[in-house]
PDB file of C-alpha atoms in Angstrom:
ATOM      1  CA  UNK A  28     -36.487   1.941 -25.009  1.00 51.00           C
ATOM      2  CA  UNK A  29     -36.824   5.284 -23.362  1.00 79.00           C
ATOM      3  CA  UNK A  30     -40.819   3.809 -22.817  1.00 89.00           C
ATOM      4  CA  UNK A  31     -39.391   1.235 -21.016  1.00 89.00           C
ATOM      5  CA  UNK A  32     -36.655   2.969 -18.777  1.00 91.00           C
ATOM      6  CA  UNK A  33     -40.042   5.469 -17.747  1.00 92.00           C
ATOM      7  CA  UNK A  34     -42.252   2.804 -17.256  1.00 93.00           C
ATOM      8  CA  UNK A  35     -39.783   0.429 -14.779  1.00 94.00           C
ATOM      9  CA  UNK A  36     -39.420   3.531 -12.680  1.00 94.00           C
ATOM     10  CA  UNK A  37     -42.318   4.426 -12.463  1.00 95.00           C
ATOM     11  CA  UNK A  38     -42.877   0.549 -11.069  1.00 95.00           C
ATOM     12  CA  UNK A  39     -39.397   0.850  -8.773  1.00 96.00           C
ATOM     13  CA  UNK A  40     -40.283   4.392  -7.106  1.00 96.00           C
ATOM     14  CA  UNK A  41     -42.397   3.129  -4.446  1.00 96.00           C
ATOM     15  CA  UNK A  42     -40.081  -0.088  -3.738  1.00 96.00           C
ATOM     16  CA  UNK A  43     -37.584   2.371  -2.976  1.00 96.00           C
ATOM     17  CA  UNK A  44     -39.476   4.688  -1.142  1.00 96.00           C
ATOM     18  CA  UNK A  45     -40.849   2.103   1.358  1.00 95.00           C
ATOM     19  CA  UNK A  46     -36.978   0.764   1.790  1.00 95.00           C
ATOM     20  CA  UNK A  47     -35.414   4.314   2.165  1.00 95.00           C
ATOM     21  CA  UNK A  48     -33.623   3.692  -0.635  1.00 95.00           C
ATOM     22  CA  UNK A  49     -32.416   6.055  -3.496  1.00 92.00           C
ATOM     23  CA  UNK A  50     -32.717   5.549  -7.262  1.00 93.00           C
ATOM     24  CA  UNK A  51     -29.945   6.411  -9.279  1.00 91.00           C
ATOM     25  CA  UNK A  52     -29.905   5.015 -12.654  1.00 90.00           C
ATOM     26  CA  UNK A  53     -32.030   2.330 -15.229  1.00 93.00           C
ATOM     27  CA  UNK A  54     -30.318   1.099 -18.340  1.00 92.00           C
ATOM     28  CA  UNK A  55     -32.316  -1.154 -20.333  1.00 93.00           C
ATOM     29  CA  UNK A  56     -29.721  -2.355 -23.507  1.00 92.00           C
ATOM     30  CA  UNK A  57     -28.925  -4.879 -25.921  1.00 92.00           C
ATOM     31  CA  UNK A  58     -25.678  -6.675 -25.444  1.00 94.00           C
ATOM     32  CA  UNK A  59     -24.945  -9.524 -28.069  1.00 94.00           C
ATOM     33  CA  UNK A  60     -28.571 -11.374 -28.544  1.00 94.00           C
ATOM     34  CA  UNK A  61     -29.963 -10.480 -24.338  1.00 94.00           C
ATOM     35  CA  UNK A  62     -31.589  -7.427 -23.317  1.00 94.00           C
ATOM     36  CA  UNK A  63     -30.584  -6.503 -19.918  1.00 95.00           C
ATOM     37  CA  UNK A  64     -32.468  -4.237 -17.514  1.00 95.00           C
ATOM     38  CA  UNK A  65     -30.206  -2.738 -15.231  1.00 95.00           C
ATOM     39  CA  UNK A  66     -31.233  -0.926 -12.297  1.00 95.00           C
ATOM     40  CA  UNK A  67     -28.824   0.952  -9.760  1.00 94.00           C
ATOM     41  CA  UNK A  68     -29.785   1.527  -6.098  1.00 94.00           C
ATOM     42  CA  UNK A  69     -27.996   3.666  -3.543  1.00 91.00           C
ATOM     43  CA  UNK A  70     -28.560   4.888   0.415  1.00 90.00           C
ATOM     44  CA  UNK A  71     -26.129   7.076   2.137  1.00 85.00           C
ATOM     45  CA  UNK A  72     -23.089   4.433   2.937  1.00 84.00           C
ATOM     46  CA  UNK A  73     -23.840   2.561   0.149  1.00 87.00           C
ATOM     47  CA  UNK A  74     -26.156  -0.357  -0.210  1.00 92.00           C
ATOM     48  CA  UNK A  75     -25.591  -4.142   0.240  1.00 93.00           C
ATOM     49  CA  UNK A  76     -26.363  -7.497  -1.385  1.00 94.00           C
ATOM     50  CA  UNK A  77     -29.413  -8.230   0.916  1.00 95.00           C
ATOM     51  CA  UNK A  78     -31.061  -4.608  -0.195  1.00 95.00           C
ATOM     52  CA  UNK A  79     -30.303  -5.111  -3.367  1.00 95.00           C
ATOM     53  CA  UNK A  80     -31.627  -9.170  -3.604  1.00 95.00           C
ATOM     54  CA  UNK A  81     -34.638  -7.500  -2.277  1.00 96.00           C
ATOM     55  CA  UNK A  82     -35.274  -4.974  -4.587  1.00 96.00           C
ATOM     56  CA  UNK A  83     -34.801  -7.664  -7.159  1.00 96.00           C
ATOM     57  CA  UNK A  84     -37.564  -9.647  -5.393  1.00 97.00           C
ATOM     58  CA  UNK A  85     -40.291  -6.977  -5.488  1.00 96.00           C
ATOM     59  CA  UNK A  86     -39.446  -5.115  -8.807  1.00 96.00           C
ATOM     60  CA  UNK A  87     -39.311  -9.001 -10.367  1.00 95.00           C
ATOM     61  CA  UNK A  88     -43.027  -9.583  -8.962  1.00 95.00           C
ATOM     62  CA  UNK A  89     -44.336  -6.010 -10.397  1.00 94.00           C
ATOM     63  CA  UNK A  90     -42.927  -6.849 -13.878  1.00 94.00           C
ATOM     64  CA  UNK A  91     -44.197 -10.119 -14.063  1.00 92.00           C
ATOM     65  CA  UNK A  92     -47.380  -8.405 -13.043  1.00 92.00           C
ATOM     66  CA  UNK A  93     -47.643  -5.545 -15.184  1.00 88.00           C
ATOM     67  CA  UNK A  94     -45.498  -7.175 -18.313  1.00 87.00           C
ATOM     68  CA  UNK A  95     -44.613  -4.097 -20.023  1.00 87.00           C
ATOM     69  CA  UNK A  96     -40.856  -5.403 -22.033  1.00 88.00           C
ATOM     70  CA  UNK A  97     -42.167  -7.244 -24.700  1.00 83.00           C
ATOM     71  CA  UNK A  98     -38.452  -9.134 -24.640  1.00 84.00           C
ATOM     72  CA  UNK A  99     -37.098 -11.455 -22.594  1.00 92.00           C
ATOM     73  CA  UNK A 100     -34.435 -10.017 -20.253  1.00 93.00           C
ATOM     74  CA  UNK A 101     -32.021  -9.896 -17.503  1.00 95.00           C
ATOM     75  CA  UNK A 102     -32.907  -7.941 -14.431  1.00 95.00           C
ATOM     76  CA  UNK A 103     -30.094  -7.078 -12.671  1.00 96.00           C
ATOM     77  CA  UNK A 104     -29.945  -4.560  -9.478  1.00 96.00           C
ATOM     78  CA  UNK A 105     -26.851  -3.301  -7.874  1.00 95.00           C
ATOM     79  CA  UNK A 106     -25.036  -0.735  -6.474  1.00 92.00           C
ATOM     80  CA  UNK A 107     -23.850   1.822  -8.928  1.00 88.00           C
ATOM     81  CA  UNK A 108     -20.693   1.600  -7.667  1.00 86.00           C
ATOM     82  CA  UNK A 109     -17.614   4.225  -6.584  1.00 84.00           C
ATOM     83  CA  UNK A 110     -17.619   6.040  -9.831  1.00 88.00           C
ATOM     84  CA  UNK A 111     -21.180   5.902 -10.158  1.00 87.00           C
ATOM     85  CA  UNK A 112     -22.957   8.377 -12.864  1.00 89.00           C
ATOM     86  CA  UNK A 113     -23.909  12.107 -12.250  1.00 90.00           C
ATOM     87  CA  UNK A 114     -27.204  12.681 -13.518  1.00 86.00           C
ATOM     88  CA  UNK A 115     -29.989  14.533 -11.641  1.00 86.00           C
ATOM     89  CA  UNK A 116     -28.911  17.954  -9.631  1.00 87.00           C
ATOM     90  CA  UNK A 117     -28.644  16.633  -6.230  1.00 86.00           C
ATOM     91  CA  UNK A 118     -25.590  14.049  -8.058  1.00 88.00           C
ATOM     92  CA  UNK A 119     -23.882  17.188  -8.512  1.00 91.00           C
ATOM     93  CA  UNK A 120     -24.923  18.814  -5.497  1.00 89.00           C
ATOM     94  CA  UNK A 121     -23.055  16.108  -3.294  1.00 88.00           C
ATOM     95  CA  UNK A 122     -20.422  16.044  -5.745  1.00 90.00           C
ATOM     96  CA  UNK A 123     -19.099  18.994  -4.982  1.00 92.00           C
ATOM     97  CA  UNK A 124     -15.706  18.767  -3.712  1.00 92.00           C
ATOM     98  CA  UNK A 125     -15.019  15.223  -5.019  1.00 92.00           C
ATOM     99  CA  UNK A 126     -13.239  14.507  -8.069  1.00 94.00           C
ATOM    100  CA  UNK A 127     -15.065  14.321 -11.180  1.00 94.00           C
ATOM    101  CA  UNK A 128     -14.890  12.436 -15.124  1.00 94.00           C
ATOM    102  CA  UNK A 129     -16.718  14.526 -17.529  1.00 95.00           C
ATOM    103  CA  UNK A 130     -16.756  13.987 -21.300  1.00 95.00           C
ATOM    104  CA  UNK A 131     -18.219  16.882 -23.844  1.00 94.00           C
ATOM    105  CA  UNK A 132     -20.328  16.914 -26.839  1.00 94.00           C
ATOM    106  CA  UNK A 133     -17.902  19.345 -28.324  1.00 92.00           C
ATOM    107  CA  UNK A 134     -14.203  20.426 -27.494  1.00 92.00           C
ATOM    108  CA  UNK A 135     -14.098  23.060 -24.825  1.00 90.00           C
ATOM    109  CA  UNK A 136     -10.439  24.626 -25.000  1.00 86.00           C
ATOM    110  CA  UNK A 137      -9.497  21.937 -26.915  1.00 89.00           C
ATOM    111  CA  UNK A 138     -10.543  18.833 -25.180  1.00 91.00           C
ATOM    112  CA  UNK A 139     -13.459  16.645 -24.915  1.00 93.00           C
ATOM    113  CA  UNK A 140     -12.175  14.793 -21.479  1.00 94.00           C
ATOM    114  CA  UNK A 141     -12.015  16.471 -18.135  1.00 93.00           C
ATOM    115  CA  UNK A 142     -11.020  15.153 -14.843  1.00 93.00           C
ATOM    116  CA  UNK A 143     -10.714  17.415 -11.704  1.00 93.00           C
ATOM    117  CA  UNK A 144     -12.200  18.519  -8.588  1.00 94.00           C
ATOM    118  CA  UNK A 145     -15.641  19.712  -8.933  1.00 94.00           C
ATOM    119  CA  UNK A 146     -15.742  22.892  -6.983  1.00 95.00           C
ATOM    120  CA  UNK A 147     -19.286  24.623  -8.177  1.00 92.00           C
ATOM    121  CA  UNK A 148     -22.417  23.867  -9.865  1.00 92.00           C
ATOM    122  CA  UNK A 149     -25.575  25.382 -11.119  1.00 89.00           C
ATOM    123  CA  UNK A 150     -28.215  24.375 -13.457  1.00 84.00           C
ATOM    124  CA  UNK A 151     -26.282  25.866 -16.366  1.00 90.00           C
ATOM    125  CA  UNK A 152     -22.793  25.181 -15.913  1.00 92.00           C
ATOM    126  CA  UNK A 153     -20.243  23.572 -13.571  1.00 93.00           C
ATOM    127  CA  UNK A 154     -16.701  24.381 -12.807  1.00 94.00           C
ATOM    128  CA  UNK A 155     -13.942  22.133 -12.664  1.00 94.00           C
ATOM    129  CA  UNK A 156     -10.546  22.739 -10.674  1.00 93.00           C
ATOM    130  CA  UNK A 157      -7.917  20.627 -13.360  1.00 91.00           C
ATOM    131  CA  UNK A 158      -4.035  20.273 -12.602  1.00 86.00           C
ATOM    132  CA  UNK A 159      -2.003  20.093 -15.812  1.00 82.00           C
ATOM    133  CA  UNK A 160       1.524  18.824 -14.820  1.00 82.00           C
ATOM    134  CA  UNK A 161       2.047  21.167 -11.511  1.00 86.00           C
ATOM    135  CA  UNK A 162      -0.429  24.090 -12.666  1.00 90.00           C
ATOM    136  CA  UNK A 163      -4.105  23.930 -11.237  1.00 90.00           C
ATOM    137  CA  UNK A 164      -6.735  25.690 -13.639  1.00 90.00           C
ATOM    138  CA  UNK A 165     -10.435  26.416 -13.526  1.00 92.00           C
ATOM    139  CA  UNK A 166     -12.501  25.268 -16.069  1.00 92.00           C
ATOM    140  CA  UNK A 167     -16.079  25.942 -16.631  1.00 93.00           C
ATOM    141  CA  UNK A 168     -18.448  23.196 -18.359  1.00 94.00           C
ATOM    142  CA  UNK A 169     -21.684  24.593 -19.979  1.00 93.00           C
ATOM    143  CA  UNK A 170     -24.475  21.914 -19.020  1.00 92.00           C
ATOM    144  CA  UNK A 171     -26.047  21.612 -22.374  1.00 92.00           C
ATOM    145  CA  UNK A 172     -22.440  20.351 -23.636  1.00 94.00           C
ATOM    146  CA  UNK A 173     -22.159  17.552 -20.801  1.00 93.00           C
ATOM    147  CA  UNK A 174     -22.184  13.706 -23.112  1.00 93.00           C
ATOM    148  CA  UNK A 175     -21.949  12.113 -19.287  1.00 92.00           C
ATOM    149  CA  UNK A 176     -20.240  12.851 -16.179  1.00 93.00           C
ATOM    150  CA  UNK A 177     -19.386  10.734 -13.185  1.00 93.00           C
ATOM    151  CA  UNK A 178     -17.170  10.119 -10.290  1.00 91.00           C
ATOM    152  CA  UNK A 179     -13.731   9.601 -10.263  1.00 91.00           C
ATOM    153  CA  UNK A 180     -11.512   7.509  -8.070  1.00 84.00           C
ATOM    154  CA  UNK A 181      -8.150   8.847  -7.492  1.00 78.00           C
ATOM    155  CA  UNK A 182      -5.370   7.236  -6.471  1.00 73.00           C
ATOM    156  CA  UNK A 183      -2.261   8.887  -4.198  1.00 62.00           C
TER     157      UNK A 183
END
């Protein structure tokens, strides 16, 4: 699969590129008996149904092209939404500040689910302001221990 996910973005770069827009995830999955290929698209303000119907468009044409999923499939392309996934360092980079969901390989202090402001990163580690009842603690996240992390909408 991971063949796949390298060889549709290596197709879906230039697309992007020449539209300004950003890539920010590929999924390619079985659900039930249909493979799915999912592809998420962002911009600065977000990204609309026309970008996105276009991106379809072009990446459709490419694949048909090139053929390289030897299954039939879905190709869907959206936005990745509000709590979309933090994966490459400039996700975390403009993270910073916002309120984070990140879920560990292994307990750290105890727990495997986080949720908090994410006030620094670095390529090794990132730190994560928590409030437990009325008490606000730092906690630091080792990299190498992050399962997935994403954004978090909060509610007040």
């Amino acid at each position: 699969m991971s063949k796949v996910i390298e060889v549709v973005e290596d197709i879906v770069s230039p697309i992007l590129d020449d539209l300004n827009l950003e890539l920010v995830d590929i999924e390619y999955v079985k659900e039930g008996k249909d493979w799915f290929l999912r592809v998420f698209i962002d911009k600065d303000g977000g990204v609309d149904i026309e970008e996105c119907g276009l991106v379809s468009e072009r990446l459709s044409e490419k694949l048909d092209e090139i053929d390289p999923i030897p299954y039939n499939y879905f190709l869907e392309v959206s936005s990745p939404g509000a709590e979309r996934p933090l994966k490459k360092e400039k996700d975390y980079e403009r993270a910073i500040g916002h309120n984070v969901f990140v879920k560990t390989y292994e307990p750290i202090d105890g727990e495997k689910t986080f949720e908090g402001k994410l006030i620094d990163y670095s390529s090794d580690k990132l730190s994560l302001e928590i409030t437990i009842k009325t008490r606000k603690k730092q906690v630091e996240i080792p990299k190498d221990k992050i399962a997935n992390a994403r954004l978090a909408v909060t509610f007040s």
